[in-house]
Amino acid sequence: MNNKFFEIFNGLVPQENMNLLLNDFEKVADTKIIDLGVDSLAIMEVVLRIEECLDIEINYENFKVEQIETPRQILEMFSTYIEKRRN
Amino acid sequence: MKNRKIAIFSEDINGPRIARAAQELGITPYLFYLTEPNKKEICPIYKIDANLSTNILENEIESLIGKPDAAISCIEQTNVNIARYMENIGIGLNSIASYEILRDKARMKSLWLKEGISTPFACIARSFSELDLSLFNFPVIVKPTHGAASAGVRIIQNEEELKKQISKITRFNITTLNAEKVENPGFLIEEYIDGEEYSVDTVWFKGKPILNGIMSKGNPQGPTFPDRLYLTEPSLTKEIKKELLELSHKAVKSAGVISGATHTEIRMRNNRGYVIESALRPGAGGCFYDIFEKAFGVSFYKALVLVSLNKHTEKDIELIDKMNLNTCDATSRYFWYNMGYHGHGVIKNIEGQDKIINAKFIDELCIRKKVGDYLPAECDSYSYLGWITGNFTDENTFNNYYSYLQVMENYIKIIY
């Protein structure tokens, strides 16, 4: 999952926050990604990168940006999709 | 009148220009940017979240500068919120409804269709399933209800393309628009008008147009319609100018605008104008005012500062009346060209600027992004890479200025 976080947030957050995401996740798990440094214009980039990482196309009619507000929510989204694929 | 203060919500190119105009009028400016300022200017600059709730915004600004006598917002995405702040502190000149209407393409379209103001036919929806495609023949234009800088606008040839673009617009609506807290954003499907496009920038004072700057945009064919070339056109006929001014003024007045800056886009077909959209802010955040000053010899920046005050001295009125006499007729082709780019991501390097800076006809190159900044895919969002301004003084370039500017544009390479 560390690789995935790196792919999603690379260049979009300052290095110190990237280090926390990769090495001390619980410290920032519930921090809003905007507060971690993601520009409001880059939220769309985060969504695009999540799609690439999961190899999916998000149905935007049923999607709310609040579903990816924090790193923990993104992690849960990954877990849900991976579980769906297994089943 | 006591020393007057003006709060200017802008970015770092036009904000200082407006500030300078204010100072020259004896008014003290304060700049408010959405991002951290990276250089000193002629007046204090503050970073602010202009999407804060009205009371918090009021307290924050009060703690920094006290209560201003006027405020100007050049940023489309924060216009409505700044308008609420202005009303809260008693310096609002237009109703909140005017700002809301001219921020929402659905509302302005509905208003114009209802009032019989010439505009392309359109339907508004929030999902593909809401659409009645029998109302349209392809090609059509699809666009978000709350875009800016033509984000999300595309010409569509068939149903498959339409579904794809609606998905992109929905993605834009739920991500990029989220900070603005827009309720129920959607999209428009609009009749495509194939014809020359123009923009009309007007400075209004108590319901009257004081200054009008018309620019030609050519006839962009798509598939996307990023803001590209705007130029003052000496060959503009009296008839076209009359049509453009009458239509833009009608469209803006119908939204209840009283004082401030508006920017309206119109397409012509068979000598008839169709208003595409209008905004209650200067065009390109105020960039065009620099062009107009060079082309017409009158300061739109000063005009905007003056009309934004909630009280006026005799001297202010005298200046406004004098400006009103300028007919703003172009005698040369001054241009503003927004440079296109490919790709998206975090910028690693920007190359090629030196080739443009000293090129013929170019006065200024402005790159808005720097290494480390995120650049969204062009046309998916509203973020300019940068622009060039200049003057085509050589008549021989009349037919090939687009080609010339595209050569300039191709010099710039973004490394992600």
Coordinates of C-alpha atoms in Angstrom, one line a residue:
Chain A
M1 CA 0.0 0.0 0.0
N2 CA 3.0 2.3 0.6
N3 CA 3.7 2.1 -3.1
K4 CA 0.2 3.1 -3.9
F5 CA 0.3 6.1 -1.6
F6 CA 3.5 7.2 -3.2
E7 CA 2.0 6.9 -6.7
I8 CA -1.1 8.8 -5.6
F9 CA 0.6 11.6 -3.7
N10 CA 3.9 11.9 -5.4
G11 CA 4.6 15.6 -6.0
L12 CA 1.2 16.7 -4.6
V13 CA 2.3 16.9 -0.9
P14 CA 5.4 18.2 0.7
Q15 CA 8.2 15.6 1.3
E16 CA 7.7 15.7 5.1
N17 CA 4.0 14.7 4.7
M18 CA 4.9 12.0 2.2
N19 CA 7.4 10.6 4.7
L20 CA 4.6 10.5 7.3
L21 CA 2.2 8.8 4.9
L22 CA 4.7 6.1 4.1
N23 CA 6.4 5.7 7.5
D24 CA 4.0 7.0 10.2
F25 CA 0.6 6.5 8.7
E26 CA -1.5 6.7 11.8
K27 CA -0.2 10.2 12.5
V28 CA -1.8 11.5 9.3
A29 CA -4.4 8.9 8.5
D30 CA -7.3 11.1 9.5
T31 CA -5.9 14.4 8.3
K32 CA -7.7 15.9 5.3
I33 CA -5.5 15.5 2.2
I34 CA -6.0 19.3 1.5
D35 CA -4.4 19.9 4.9
L36 CA -1.6 17.6 3.9
G37 CA -0.8 20.0 1.1
V38 CA -2.9 18.7 -1.9
D39 CA -3.9 21.8 -4.0
S40 CA -7.7 22.1 -4.5
L41 CA -7.1 21.9 -8.3
A42 CA -5.1 18.7 -7.7
I43 CA -8.0 16.7 -6.1
M44 CA -9.0 15.7 -9.6
E45 CA -5.4 14.4 -10.1
V46 CA -5.7 12.3 -6.9
V47 CA -8.9 10.8 -8.3
L48 CA -7.3 10.0 -11.6
R49 CA -4.3 8.4 -9.9
I50 CA -6.6 6.3 -7.7
E51 CA -8.4 5.1 -10.9
E52 CA -5.0 4.2 -12.5
C53 CA -3.8 2.4 -9.3
L54 CA -6.9 0.3 -9.1
D55 CA -7.3 0.0 -12.8
I56 CA -11.0 1.1 -12.6
E57 CA -13.3 3.7 -13.9
I58 CA -15.1 5.5 -11.1
N59 CA -18.8 6.1 -11.6
Y60 CA -18.8 9.8 -10.9
E61 CA -22.6 9.9 -10.6
N62 CA -22.4 7.9 -7.4
F63 CA -19.1 9.2 -6.2
K64 CA -18.6 11.9 -3.6
V65 CA -15.2 13.6 -3.0
E66 CA -15.8 13.1 0.8
Q67 CA -15.0 9.4 0.1
I68 CA -11.4 10.3 -0.4
E69 CA -11.1 13.1 2.1
T70 CA -8.4 11.5 4.2
P71 CA -5.7 8.9 3.6
R72 CA -7.6 6.4 5.8
Q73 CA -10.6 6.7 3.5
I74 CA -8.4 6.2 0.5
L75 CA -7.0 3.1 2.1
E76 CA -10.5 1.8 2.8
M77 CA -11.5 2.4 -0.7
F78 CA -8.5 0.4 -1.9
S79 CA -9.4 -2.5 0.5
T80 CA -13.0 -2.5 -0.7
Y81 CA -12.1 -2.7 -4.4
I82 CA -9.4 -5.4 -3.8
E83 CA -11.9 -7.4 -1.8
K84 CA -14.5 -7.1 -4.5
R85 CA -12.0 -8.3 -7.1
R86 CA -11.1 -11.4 -4.9
N87 CA -14.8 -12.3 -4.7
Chain B
M1 CA -13.1 62.3 2.2
K2 CA -10.9 60.4 4.7
N3 CA -8.2 58.1 3.4
R4 CA -10.1 55.4 1.5
K5 CA -9.2 51.7 1.4
I6 CA -9.8 49.1 -1.3
A7 CA -9.5 45.3 -0.9
I8 CA -8.5 43.5 -4.1
F9 CA -9.0 39.8 -4.4
S10 CA -6.9 38.7 -7.3
E11 CA -3.8 36.8 -8.4
D12 CA -0.3 38.2 -8.6
I13 CA -0.3 39.7 -12.1
N14 CA -3.4 41.9 -12.2
G15 CA -3.8 42.5 -8.5
P16 CA -0.7 44.8 -8.4
R17 CA -1.9 46.6 -11.5
I18 CA -5.3 47.4 -9.9
A19 CA -3.4 48.4 -6.7
R20 CA -1.2 50.8 -8.6
A21 CA -4.3 52.3 -10.2
A22 CA -5.9 52.7 -6.8
Q23 CA -2.8 54.4 -5.4
E24 CA -2.7 56.8 -8.4
L25 CA -6.3 57.8 -7.4
G26 CA -5.3 58.4 -3.8
I27 CA -7.0 55.2 -2.5
T28 CA -5.0 52.8 -0.3
P29 CA -5.0 49.2 -1.8
Y30 CA -4.7 45.9 0.0
L31 CA -4.1 42.7 -2.0
F32 CA -5.6 39.3 -1.1
Y33 CA -4.3 36.3 -2.9
L34 CA -5.5 32.7 -2.7
T35 CA -1.9 31.4 -2.6
E36 CA 1.2 32.5 -0.7
P37 CA 2.7 35.7 -2.3
N38 CA 6.1 35.1 -3.7
K39 CA 7.3 38.7 -4.0
K40 CA 6.8 42.1 -2.5
E41 CA 4.5 44.6 -4.1
I42 CA 3.6 48.2 -3.7
C43 CA 1.1 47.5 -1.0
P44 CA 0.5 44.9 1.7
I45 CA -0.5 41.4 0.5
Y46 CA -2.3 38.7 2.5
K47 CA -3.0 35.1 1.7
I48 CA -6.6 34.3 2.3
D49 CA -9.1 31.5 1.9
A50 CA -11.8 33.4 0.1
N51 CA -14.2 30.5 0.5
L52 CA -14.4 30.9 4.2
S53 CA -17.9 31.5 5.6
T54 CA -18.9 35.2 5.5
N55 CA -18.6 36.0 9.2
I56 CA -15.2 34.3 9.5
L57 CA -14.0 36.1 6.3
E58 CA -15.2 39.4 7.7
N59 CA -13.4 38.9 11.0
E60 CA -10.2 37.8 9.2
I61 CA -10.2 40.8 6.9
E62 CA -11.2 43.2 9.7
S63 CA -8.2 42.0 11.8
L64 CA -5.9 42.6 8.9
I65 CA -7.0 45.9 7.3
G66 CA -10.2 47.0 9.1
K67 CA -13.2 47.8 7.0
P68 CA -12.5 48.7 3.3
D69 CA -14.5 51.3 1.4
A70 CA -14.6 49.0 -1.7
A71 CA -13.7 45.5 -2.8
I72 CA -12.9 44.0 -6.2
S73 CA -12.9 40.3 -6.9
C74 CA -11.2 39.2 -10.1
I75 CA -11.5 35.5 -9.4
E76 CA -14.6 33.8 -10.7
Q77 CA -14.6 31.0 -8.2
T78 CA -14.7 33.3 -5.2
N79 CA -16.9 36.1 -6.6
V80 CA -20.1 35.0 -4.9
N81 CA -18.5 34.6 -1.5
I82 CA -16.7 37.9 -1.7
A83 CA -20.1 39.5 -2.7
R84 CA -21.6 38.1 0.5
Y85 CA -18.8 39.6 2.5
M86 CA -19.3 43.0 0.8
E87 CA -23.0 42.9 1.5
N88 CA -22.3 42.0 5.1
I89 CA -20.1 45.0 5.7
G90 CA -22.4 47.4 3.8
I91 CA -20.2 48.0 0.7
G92 CA -22.1 45.8 -1.8
L93 CA -23.0 47.5 -5.0
N94 CA -24.8 44.6 -6.7
S95 CA -27.2 42.1 -5.3
I96 CA -25.9 38.7 -4.4
A97 CA -28.3 37.3 -6.9
S98 CA -26.5 39.1 -9.8
Y99 CA -23.2 37.4 -8.8
E100 CA -25.0 34.1 -8.4
I101 CA -26.7 34.3 -11.8
L102 CA -23.5 35.3 -13.6
R103 CA -21.6 32.5 -11.9
D104 CA -24.0 29.8 -12.9
K105 CA -24.4 29.1 -16.7
A106 CA -27.7 27.3 -16.0
R107 CA -29.2 30.3 -14.3
M108 CA -28.0 32.9 -16.8
K109 CA -29.1 30.7 -19.7
S110 CA -32.6 30.2 -18.2
L111 CA -32.8 34.0 -17.6
W112 CA -31.8 34.9 -21.2
L113 CA -34.1 32.4 -22.8
K114 CA -37.0 33.6 -20.6
E115 CA -36.2 37.3 -21.4
G116 CA -35.9 36.6 -25.2
I117 CA -32.3 37.6 -25.2
S118 CA -30.5 36.1 -28.2
T119 CA -28.6 33.0 -26.9
P120 CA -28.0 29.5 -28.2
F121 CA -30.8 27.1 -27.2
A122 CA -29.7 24.8 -24.3
C123 CA -30.9 22.2 -21.8
I124 CA -29.6 21.8 -18.3
A125 CA -29.1 18.5 -16.6
R126 CA -27.2 16.8 -13.8
S127 CA -26.9 13.3 -15.3
F128 CA -27.1 11.7 -18.8
S129 CA -30.4 10.1 -17.9
E130 CA -32.1 13.5 -17.5
L131 CA -31.4 14.4 -21.1
D132 CA -33.9 14.4 -24.0
L133 CA -31.5 14.1 -26.9
S134 CA -34.4 14.5 -29.4
L135 CA -34.3 18.2 -28.7
F136 CA -30.8 18.4 -30.3
N137 CA -29.0 17.7 -33.5
F138 CA -25.3 16.9 -33.3
P139 CA -22.9 18.6 -33.1
V140 CA -23.7 20.2 -29.7
I141 CA -21.6 22.0 -27.1
V142 CA -21.5 20.5 -23.6
K143 CA -20.1 22.5 -20.7
P144 CA -20.2 22.6 -16.9
T145 CA -22.6 25.0 -15.2
H146 CA -19.9 26.4 -13.1
G147 CA -16.7 26.4 -15.1
A148 CA -14.2 29.2 -15.8
A149 CA -11.5 29.6 -18.5
S150 CA -13.7 27.2 -20.7
A151 CA -12.9 24.2 -18.4
G152 CA -14.9 21.2 -19.6
V153 CA -16.3 22.8 -22.7
R154 CA -16.3 20.5 -25.7
I155 CA -18.0 20.1 -29.1
I156 CA -19.7 16.8 -29.3
Q157 CA -20.5 14.8 -32.4
N158 CA -22.4 11.8 -31.1
E159 CA -23.9 10.1 -28.0
E160 CA -20.8 8.2 -27.1
E161 CA -18.7 11.4 -27.0
L162 CA -21.4 13.0 -25.0
K163 CA -21.5 10.3 -22.3
K164 CA -17.7 10.5 -22.0
Q165 CA -17.6 14.3 -21.6
I166 CA -20.5 14.3 -19.1
S167 CA -18.4 11.9 -17.0
K168 CA -15.5 14.3 -17.2
I169 CA -17.6 17.3 -16.2
T170 CA -19.2 15.3 -13.4
R171 CA -15.6 14.5 -12.2
F172 CA -14.8 18.2 -12.4
N173 CA -17.9 19.2 -10.5
I174 CA -17.3 16.9 -7.6
T175 CA -13.6 17.5 -7.3
T176 CA -12.5 21.0 -8.5
L177 CA -15.8 22.7 -7.6
N178 CA -15.9 21.2 -4.2
A179 CA -14.0 24.0 -2.5
E180 CA -16.5 26.6 -3.8
K181 CA -19.4 24.6 -2.2
V182 CA -21.6 25.0 -5.2
E183 CA -25.0 23.3 -4.7
N184 CA -26.0 20.8 -7.4
P185 CA -23.7 21.7 -10.2
G186 CA -24.5 20.1 -13.5
F187 CA -23.9 20.7 -17.2
L188 CA -25.5 22.3 -20.3
I189 CA -26.1 20.9 -23.7
E190 CA -26.1 23.8 -26.0
E191 CA -26.8 24.5 -29.7
Y192 CA -23.5 25.0 -31.5
I193 CA -23.2 28.4 -33.2
D194 CA -20.5 28.3 -35.9
G195 CA -19.3 31.9 -36.4
E196 CA -16.9 34.6 -35.3
E197 CA -16.6 35.0 -31.5
Y198 CA -16.1 38.2 -29.6
S199 CA -15.7 39.3 -26.0
V200 CA -17.0 42.5 -24.5
D201 CA -15.5 43.8 -21.3
T202 CA -17.6 46.5 -19.7
V203 CA -17.1 48.7 -16.7
W204 CA -20.4 49.7 -15.2
F205 CA -21.4 52.6 -13.0
K206 CA -24.9 52.8 -11.5
G207 CA -26.4 50.8 -14.3
K208 CA -24.6 52.6 -17.2
P209 CA -21.8 51.2 -19.3
I210 CA -18.8 53.5 -18.9
L211 CA -16.1 51.8 -20.9
N212 CA -16.4 48.9 -23.3
G213 CA -13.5 46.8 -24.6
I214 CA -14.3 44.5 -27.5
M215 CA -11.9 41.8 -28.6
S216 CA -12.1 39.4 -31.5
K217 CA -11.5 35.7 -30.8
G218 CA -11.7 34.3 -34.4
N219 CA -13.9 31.3 -35.0
P220 CA -12.6 28.5 -32.7
Q221 CA -13.8 25.1 -34.1
G222 CA -13.0 22.9 -31.1
P223 CA -13.1 20.1 -30.1
T224 CA -12.3 22.0 -26.9
F225 CA -12.5 25.8 -26.5
P226 CA -9.7 26.9 -24.2
D227 CA -9.3 30.7 -23.9
R228 CA -6.8 31.3 -26.7
L229 CA -6.4 34.5 -28.8
Y230 CA -8.1 37.7 -27.9
L231 CA -7.2 40.8 -30.0
T232 CA -8.4 44.3 -30.5
E233 CA -9.6 44.5 -34.1
P234 CA -9.4 47.8 -36.1
S235 CA -11.6 46.3 -38.9
L236 CA -14.5 45.8 -36.6
T237 CA -17.5 47.3 -38.4
K238 CA -19.9 49.8 -36.7
E239 CA -22.7 47.4 -37.3
I240 CA -21.0 44.5 -35.5
K241 CA -19.8 46.7 -32.7
K242 CA -23.4 48.0 -32.2
E243 CA -24.7 44.4 -32.2
L244 CA -22.1 43.2 -29.7
L245 CA -22.6 46.2 -27.3
E246 CA -26.4 46.1 -27.4
L247 CA -26.5 42.3 -26.8
S248 CA -23.9 42.2 -24.1
H249 CA -25.5 45.1 -22.2
K250 CA -28.9 43.6 -22.4
A251 CA -27.6 40.3 -21.1
V252 CA -25.7 41.8 -18.2
K253 CA -28.5 44.2 -17.3
S254 CA -31.0 41.4 -17.2
A255 CA -28.9 39.9 -14.3
G256 CA -29.3 43.1 -12.4
V257 CA -25.7 44.4 -12.6
I258 CA -25.3 48.0 -11.4
S259 CA -21.6 48.7 -10.9
G260 CA -18.4 46.7 -11.5
A261 CA -16.7 44.8 -14.3
T262 CA -18.4 42.3 -16.6
H263 CA -17.0 40.0 -19.3
T264 CA -19.3 38.7 -21.9
E265 CA -18.7 36.3 -24.8
I266 CA -20.8 36.4 -28.0
R267 CA -20.8 34.4 -31.2
M268 CA -22.1 35.9 -34.5
R269 CA -24.0 33.9 -37.1
N270 CA -25.4 35.7 -40.2
N271 CA -24.8 39.1 -38.6
R272 CA -26.8 38.1 -35.5
G273 CA -25.2 37.8 -32.1
Y274 CA -25.8 35.0 -29.6
V275 CA -24.6 35.6 -26.1
I276 CA -22.7 32.6 -24.8
E277 CA -22.0 33.6 -21.3
S278 CA -21.3 36.5 -19.0
A279 CA -19.3 37.0 -15.8
L280 CA -19.3 39.7 -13.1
R281 CA -15.5 40.2 -13.1
P282 CA -12.9 41.5 -15.5
G283 CA -12.0 39.2 -18.4
A284 CA -9.0 36.9 -17.8
G285 CA -8.8 38.2 -14.2
G286 CA -8.0 41.7 -15.5
C287 CA -5.4 40.8 -18.1
F288 CA -7.4 42.5 -20.9
Y289 CA -7.4 45.8 -19.1
D290 CA -3.7 46.0 -19.8
I291 CA -4.4 45.5 -23.5
F292 CA -7.2 48.1 -23.5
E293 CA -5.0 50.7 -21.9
K294 CA -2.4 50.2 -24.7
A295 CA -5.0 50.0 -27.4
F296 CA -7.4 52.8 -26.3
G297 CA -5.3 55.0 -24.0
V298 CA -7.7 54.8 -21.1
S299 CA -7.2 53.0 -17.8
F300 CA -9.9 50.3 -17.3
Y301 CA -8.1 49.5 -14.0
K302 CA -8.8 53.1 -12.7
A303 CA -12.3 52.9 -14.0
L304 CA -12.9 49.7 -12.1
V305 CA -11.5 51.1 -8.8
L306 CA -13.7 54.2 -9.1
V307 CA -16.9 52.4 -9.9
S308 CA -16.3 50.0 -7.0
L309 CA -16.3 52.7 -4.3
N310 CA -19.6 52.9 -2.4
K311 CA -19.3 56.7 -2.0
H312 CA -17.9 59.2 -4.5
T313 CA -16.3 62.6 -4.4
E314 CA -17.0 65.2 -7.1
K315 CA -13.5 64.5 -8.4
D316 CA -14.3 60.8 -8.8
I317 CA -17.5 61.6 -10.8
E318 CA -15.5 64.0 -13.0
L319 CA -13.0 61.2 -13.8
I320 CA -15.7 58.7 -14.5
D321 CA -17.5 61.1 -16.8
K322 CA -14.2 61.9 -18.7
M323 CA -13.5 58.1 -19.1
N324 CA -17.0 57.7 -20.5
L325 CA -16.1 59.9 -23.5
N326 CA -13.6 57.3 -24.8
T327 CA -15.2 55.3 -27.6
C328 CA -12.5 52.5 -27.3
D329 CA -12.0 52.1 -31.0
A330 CA -8.9 50.0 -31.9
T331 CA -6.3 51.3 -34.3
S332 CA -3.9 48.4 -33.9
R333 CA -4.1 44.7 -33.1
Y334 CA -3.0 44.3 -29.5
F335 CA -3.4 40.7 -28.4
W336 CA -3.5 38.5 -25.4
Y337 CA -2.7 34.8 -26.2
N338 CA -3.1 32.1 -23.6
M339 CA -0.6 29.4 -24.4
G340 CA -1.7 25.8 -24.8
Y341 CA 0.2 22.9 -23.4
H342 CA 0.1 19.1 -23.4
G343 CA -0.1 16.6 -20.5
H344 CA -0.7 17.2 -16.8
G345 CA 1.1 16.6 -13.5
V346 CA 3.7 18.2 -11.3
I347 CA 6.0 20.5 -13.2
K348 CA 9.6 19.4 -13.2
N349 CA 10.8 22.0 -15.7
I350 CA 9.6 24.6 -18.1
E351 CA 11.8 25.1 -21.2
G352 CA 11.8 27.5 -24.1
Q353 CA 10.8 30.8 -22.5
D354 CA 14.0 32.6 -23.8
K355 CA 12.9 31.9 -27.4
I356 CA 9.7 33.9 -26.9
I357 CA 10.8 36.8 -24.8
N358 CA 12.7 38.6 -27.6
A359 CA 10.5 37.5 -30.4
K360 CA 9.0 40.1 -32.8
F361 CA 5.5 41.5 -31.8
I362 CA 5.8 40.1 -28.3
D363 CA 5.7 42.6 -25.4
E364 CA 5.5 40.3 -22.5
L365 CA 5.6 36.6 -21.6
C366 CA 3.9 35.6 -18.3
I367 CA 4.3 32.1 -17.1
R368 CA 1.9 31.5 -14.2
K369 CA 3.3 28.2 -13.0
K370 CA 6.7 27.2 -11.6
V371 CA 8.6 24.0 -10.9
G372 CA 6.8 22.0 -8.3
D373 CA 3.4 23.4 -9.1
Y374 CA 0.6 21.0 -10.2
L375 CA -0.7 21.7 -13.8
P376 CA -4.1 20.1 -14.6
A377 CA -4.8 18.9 -18.1
E378 CA -5.8 21.8 -20.2
C379 CA -9.6 22.1 -20.7
D380 CA -10.3 19.7 -17.8
S381 CA -9.9 22.5 -15.2
Y382 CA -9.3 26.2 -14.9
S383 CA -5.6 26.9 -14.7
Y384 CA -3.5 28.9 -17.1
L385 CA 0.0 27.9 -17.9
G386 CA 0.8 31.4 -19.1
W387 CA 0.2 33.9 -21.8
I388 CA 1.9 36.3 -24.1
T389 CA 0.8 39.8 -25.0
G390 CA 1.9 42.1 -27.8
N391 CA 1.0 44.1 -30.8
F392 CA 0.8 43.0 -34.5
T393 CA 2.0 46.2 -36.0
D394 CA 2.9 44.7 -39.4
E395 CA -0.1 44.4 -41.7
N396 CA 1.4 41.4 -43.4
T397 CA 0.7 39.3 -40.3
F398 CA -3.1 39.9 -40.6
N399 CA -3.8 36.5 -42.1
N400 CA -1.3 34.4 -40.2
Y401 CA -1.1 35.7 -36.7
Y402 CA -2.6 32.4 -35.4
S403 CA 0.2 30.5 -37.0
Y404 CA 2.7 32.9 -35.6
L405 CA 1.4 32.5 -32.1
Q406 CA 1.2 28.7 -32.4
V407 CA 4.9 28.8 -33.2
M408 CA 5.5 30.7 -30.1
E409 CA 3.4 28.3 -28.1
N410 CA 5.3 25.3 -29.4
Y411 CA 8.6 26.7 -28.1
I412 CA 7.3 26.1 -24.6
K413 CA 7.9 22.5 -23.3
I414 CA 6.7 21.3 -19.9
I415 CA 8.6 18.4 -18.3
Y416 CA 6.5 16.6 -15.8

